[in-house]
C-alpha atoms as a printed R data frame, in Angstrom:
    type eleno elety resid chain resno       x       y       z
1   ATOM     1    CA   MET     A     1   0.036  -0.062   0.105
2   ATOM     2    CA   VAL     A     2   2.641   2.369   0.992
3   ATOM     3    CA   THR     A     3   4.594   1.828  -2.525
4   ATOM     4    CA   MET     A     4   1.304   2.329  -4.232
5   ATOM     5    CA   VAL     A     5   0.724   5.829  -2.385
6   ATOM     6    CA   GLN     A     6   4.491   6.656  -3.051
7   ATOM     7    CA   ASN     A     7   4.065   5.930  -6.949
8   ATOM     8    CA   MET     A     8   1.010   8.103  -7.005
9   ATOM     9    CA   THR     A     9   3.073  11.051  -5.430
10  ATOM    10    CA   THR     A    10   4.938  13.878  -7.162
11  ATOM    11    CA   PHE     A    11   7.069  16.435  -5.774
12  ATOM    12    CA   THR     A    12   7.889  20.034  -6.918
13  ATOM    13    CA   VAL     A    13  11.242  21.330  -5.642
14  ATOM    14    CA   ARG     A    14  11.061  24.794  -4.116
15  ATOM    15    CA   ASN     A    15  13.502  25.018  -1.082
16  ATOM    16    CA   GLY     A    16  14.617  21.509  -1.249
17  ATOM    17    CA   LYS     A    17  14.460  21.124   2.553
18  ATOM    18    CA   ASP     A    18  11.508  18.668   2.725
19  ATOM    19    CA   ILE     A    19  12.211  16.367  -0.204
20  ATOM    20    CA   CYS     A    20  14.530  13.366   0.464
21  ATOM    21    CA   PHE     A    21  17.231  13.254  -2.481
22  ATOM    22    CA   TRP     A    22  17.504   9.521  -2.419
23  ATOM    23    CA   LYS     A    23  13.966   8.277  -1.044
24  ATOM    24    CA   ASP     A    24  11.285  10.516  -2.593
25  ATOM    25    CA   ARG     A    25  10.036  10.293  -6.157
26  ATOM    26    CA   TRP     A    26  11.076  13.721  -7.025
27  ATOM    27    CA   LEU     A    27  12.247  12.871 -10.722
28  ATOM    28    CA   ASP     A    28   9.831  11.540 -13.174
29  ATOM    29    CA   ARG     A    29  11.809   8.354 -13.687
30  ATOM    30    CA   GLY     A    30  11.473   7.365  -9.910
31  ATOM    31    CA   LYS     A    31  13.296   7.456  -6.835
32  ATOM    32    CA   LEU     A    32  17.203   7.606  -7.137
33  ATOM    33    CA   GLN     A    33  17.610   4.749  -4.598
34  ATOM    34    CA   ASP     A    34  15.643   2.501  -6.829
35  ATOM    35    CA   LEU     A    35  17.460   3.760 -10.009
36  ATOM    36    CA   PHE     A    36  20.921   4.076  -8.783
37  ATOM    37    CA   PRO     A    37  21.290   1.144  -6.077
38  ATOM    38    CA   VAL     A    38  25.153   0.622  -6.327
39  ATOM    39    CA   ILE     A    39  25.762   4.187  -5.618
40  ATOM    40    CA   TYR     A    40  23.263   4.626  -3.267
41  ATOM    41    CA   LYS     A    41  24.911   2.045  -1.097
42  ATOM    42    CA   ALA     A    42  28.107   3.935  -1.317
43  ATOM    43    CA   VAL     A    43  26.868   7.554  -0.044
44  ATOM    44    CA   LYS     A    44  27.140   8.395   3.526
45  ATOM    45    CA   ALA     A    45  23.974  10.558   3.919
46  ATOM    46    CA   LYS     A    46  20.977   8.439   2.714
47  ATOM    47    CA   ASP     A    47  18.463  10.631   4.403
48  ATOM    48    CA   ALA     A    48  19.674  14.061   2.895
49  ATOM    49    CA   THR     A    49  17.458  16.254   1.535
50  ATOM    50    CA   ILE     A    50  17.861  18.019  -1.693
51  ATOM    51    CA   PHE     A    51  18.979  20.975  -0.062
52  ATOM    52    CA   ASP     A    52  21.508  19.153   2.027
53  ATOM    53    CA   MET     A    53  23.070  17.946  -1.340
54  ATOM    54    CA   ILE     A    54  23.510  21.517  -2.849
55  ATOM    55    CA   ALA     A    55  26.171  23.901  -1.999
56  ATOM    56    CA   ASN     A    56  26.908  27.003  -4.069
57  ATOM    57    CA   GLU     A    57  24.425  25.942  -6.941
58  ATOM    58    CA   VAL     A    58  26.363  22.665  -7.480
59  ATOM    59    CA   TRP     A    59  25.576  19.046  -6.187
60  ATOM    60    CA   VAL     A    60  27.800  18.027  -3.452
61  ATOM    61    CA   TRP     A    61  28.636  14.294  -2.707
62  ATOM    62    CA   ASP     A    62  30.153  12.105   0.477
63  ATOM    63    CA   PHE     A    63  31.170   8.664  -0.135
64  ATOM    64    CA   LYS     A    64  31.953   6.135   2.525
65  ATOM    65    CA   ARG     A    65  35.140   5.397   0.500
66  ATOM    66    CA   PRO     A    66  36.543   5.785  -2.999
67  ATOM    67    CA   LEU     A    67  34.479   4.431  -5.783
68  ATOM    68    CA   ASN     A    68  35.056   1.036  -7.281
69  ATOM    69    CA   SER     A    69  34.681   0.592 -11.128
70  ATOM    70    CA   ASN     A    70  30.987  -0.400 -10.761
71  ATOM    71    CA   GLU     A    71  30.131   2.445  -8.686
72  ATOM    72    CA   GLN     A    72  32.206   4.889 -10.816
73  ATOM    73    CA   LEU     A    73  29.944   3.672 -14.068
74  ATOM    74    CA   GLU     A    74  26.566   4.445 -12.200
75  ATOM    75    CA   TRP     A    75  27.898   7.582 -10.603
76  ATOM    76    CA   ASP     A    76  28.382   8.887 -14.009
77  ATOM    77    CA   LEU     A    77  25.104   7.866 -15.134
78  ATOM    78    CA   LEU     A    78  23.773   9.631 -12.078
79  ATOM    79    CA   ARG     A    79  25.417  12.690 -12.554
80  ATOM    80    CA   SER     A    80  24.451  12.752 -16.227
81  ATOM    81    CA   ASP     A    81  20.891  12.414 -15.196
82  ATOM    82    CA   LEU     A    82  21.082  15.237 -12.605
83  ATOM    83    CA   ASN     A    83  23.206  17.779 -14.788
84  ATOM    84    CA   GLN     A    84  21.150  20.668 -13.946
85  ATOM    85    CA   VAL     A    85  20.824  21.839 -10.125
86  ATOM    86    CA   PRO     A    86  17.375  22.942  -9.531
87  ATOM    87    CA   GLU     A    87  16.977  26.465  -8.558
88  ATOM    88    CA   LEU     A    88  15.976  26.781  -4.778
89  ATOM    89    CA   VAL     A    89  13.603  29.343  -3.857
90  ATOM    90    CA   GLU     A    90  12.253  30.417  -0.260
91  ATOM    91    CA   GLU     A    91   8.949  28.483  -0.506
92  ATOM    92    CA   ASP     A    92   7.910  25.147   0.815
93  ATOM    93    CA   ASP     A    93   8.267  22.124  -1.305
94  ATOM    94    CA   LYS     A    94   5.011  20.924  -2.793
95  ATOM    95    CA   MET     A    95   3.765  17.205  -2.644
96  ATOM    96    CA   GLU     A    96   0.960  16.011  -4.482
97  ATOM    97    CA   ILE     A    97  -0.862  12.702  -4.505
98  ATOM    98    CA   MET     A    98  -2.763  11.602  -7.446
99  ATOM    99    CA   GLY     A    99  -2.302  14.773  -9.393
100 ATOM   100    CA   ASN     A   100  -5.184  17.052  -8.059
101 ATOM   101    CA   PHE     A   101  -5.132  15.730  -4.343
102 ATOM   102    CA   ASN     A   102  -2.939  17.096  -1.712
103 ATOM   103    CA   VAL     A   103  -2.948  17.637   2.101
104 ATOM   104    CA   SER     A   104  -3.701  21.117   2.111
105 ATOM   105    CA   ARG     A   105  -6.460  20.784  -0.189
106 ATOM   106    CA   CYS     A   106  -8.079  17.994   1.984
107 ATOM   107    CA   TYR     A   107  -7.537  19.973   4.987
108 ATOM   108    CA   GLU     A   108  -9.309  23.044   3.535
109 ATOM   109    CA   ARG     A   109 -12.242  20.510   2.503
110 ATOM   110    CA   LEU     A   110 -12.512  19.419   6.017
111 ATOM   111    CA   SER     A   111 -12.312  22.666   7.547
112 ATOM   112    CA   GLY     A   112 -15.097  23.762   5.062
113 ATOM   113    CA   ASN     A   113 -12.982  26.064   3.011
114 ATOM   114    CA   LEU     A   114 -13.115  24.170  -0.426
115 ATOM   115    CA   GLU     A   115 -16.043  22.498  -2.315
116 ATOM   116    CA   GLU     A   116 -14.593  19.135  -2.968
117 ATOM   117    CA   CYS     A   117 -11.544  17.031  -2.165
118 ATOM   118    CA   GLY     A   118 -11.878  14.370  -4.867
119 ATOM   119    CA   PHE     A   119  -9.761  11.718  -2.986
120 ATOM   120    CA   ASP     A   120 -12.500   9.488  -1.949
121 ATOM   121    CA   GLU     A   121 -13.753   9.284  -5.685
122 ATOM   122    CA   SER     A   122 -10.328   7.497  -6.654
123 ATOM   123    CA   LEU     A   123  -9.811   5.692  -3.406
124 ATOM   124    CA   TRP     A   124 -13.250   3.777  -3.198
125 ATOM   125    CA   LYS     A   125 -14.346   1.922  -6.357
126 ATOM   126    CA   GLY     A   126 -18.177   0.686  -6.495
127 ATOM   127    CA   ASN     A   127 -21.028   0.770  -3.809
128 ATOM   128    CA   ILE     A   128 -20.935  -2.151  -1.599
129 ATOM   129    CA   PRO     A   129 -24.477  -2.805  -0.492
130 ATOM   130    CA   ASN     A   130 -25.454  -2.691   3.301
131 ATOM   131    CA   LYS     A   131 -25.308  -5.740   4.961
132 ATOM   132    CA   GLY     A   132 -28.909  -5.480   6.801
133 ATOM   133    CA   TYR     A   133 -29.607  -7.103  10.270
134 ATOM   134    CA   VAL     A   134 -32.001 -10.150  10.700
135 ATOM   135    CA   THR     A   135 -33.602  -9.938  13.938
136 ATOM   136    CA   THR     A   136 -34.772 -13.109  15.876
137 ATOM   137    CA   SER     A   137 -38.173 -12.959  14.487
138 ATOM   138    CA   GLY     A   138 -36.672 -13.295  11.129
139 ATOM   139    CA   CYS     A   139 -37.473  -9.696   9.966
140 ATOM   140    CA   LYS     A   140 -34.598  -8.049   7.922
141 ATOM   141    CA   TYR     A   141 -33.796  -4.363   8.844
């Protein structure tokens, strides 16, 4: 269930402080820990945010040890995928689930500030009939 929700979640990088560089799906292709498992094992900071991975508008890396040939190959592939460093701004990162659903909109809906949330329409499929109750007299209610 968690994986299914993660696959429907997209992130928009703004300040980079709330998005895990390796573990969140902030790129269209998927999570970096899944796309580059060899290099993921070699990094020290597995829980680093995008903000943590950028200094002076360039990517910064910290490995446990010098890279072997397999790690170097995957490292080169990762660097070519991430050739452009996102421009960080002073706004909170944005997370969306299923395109039009996000926590802020659902909260607004629950607090009465928005007309529709729409998440329940995607979550619940089909109607389930009421079970009904049978009394000791055999009448169904």
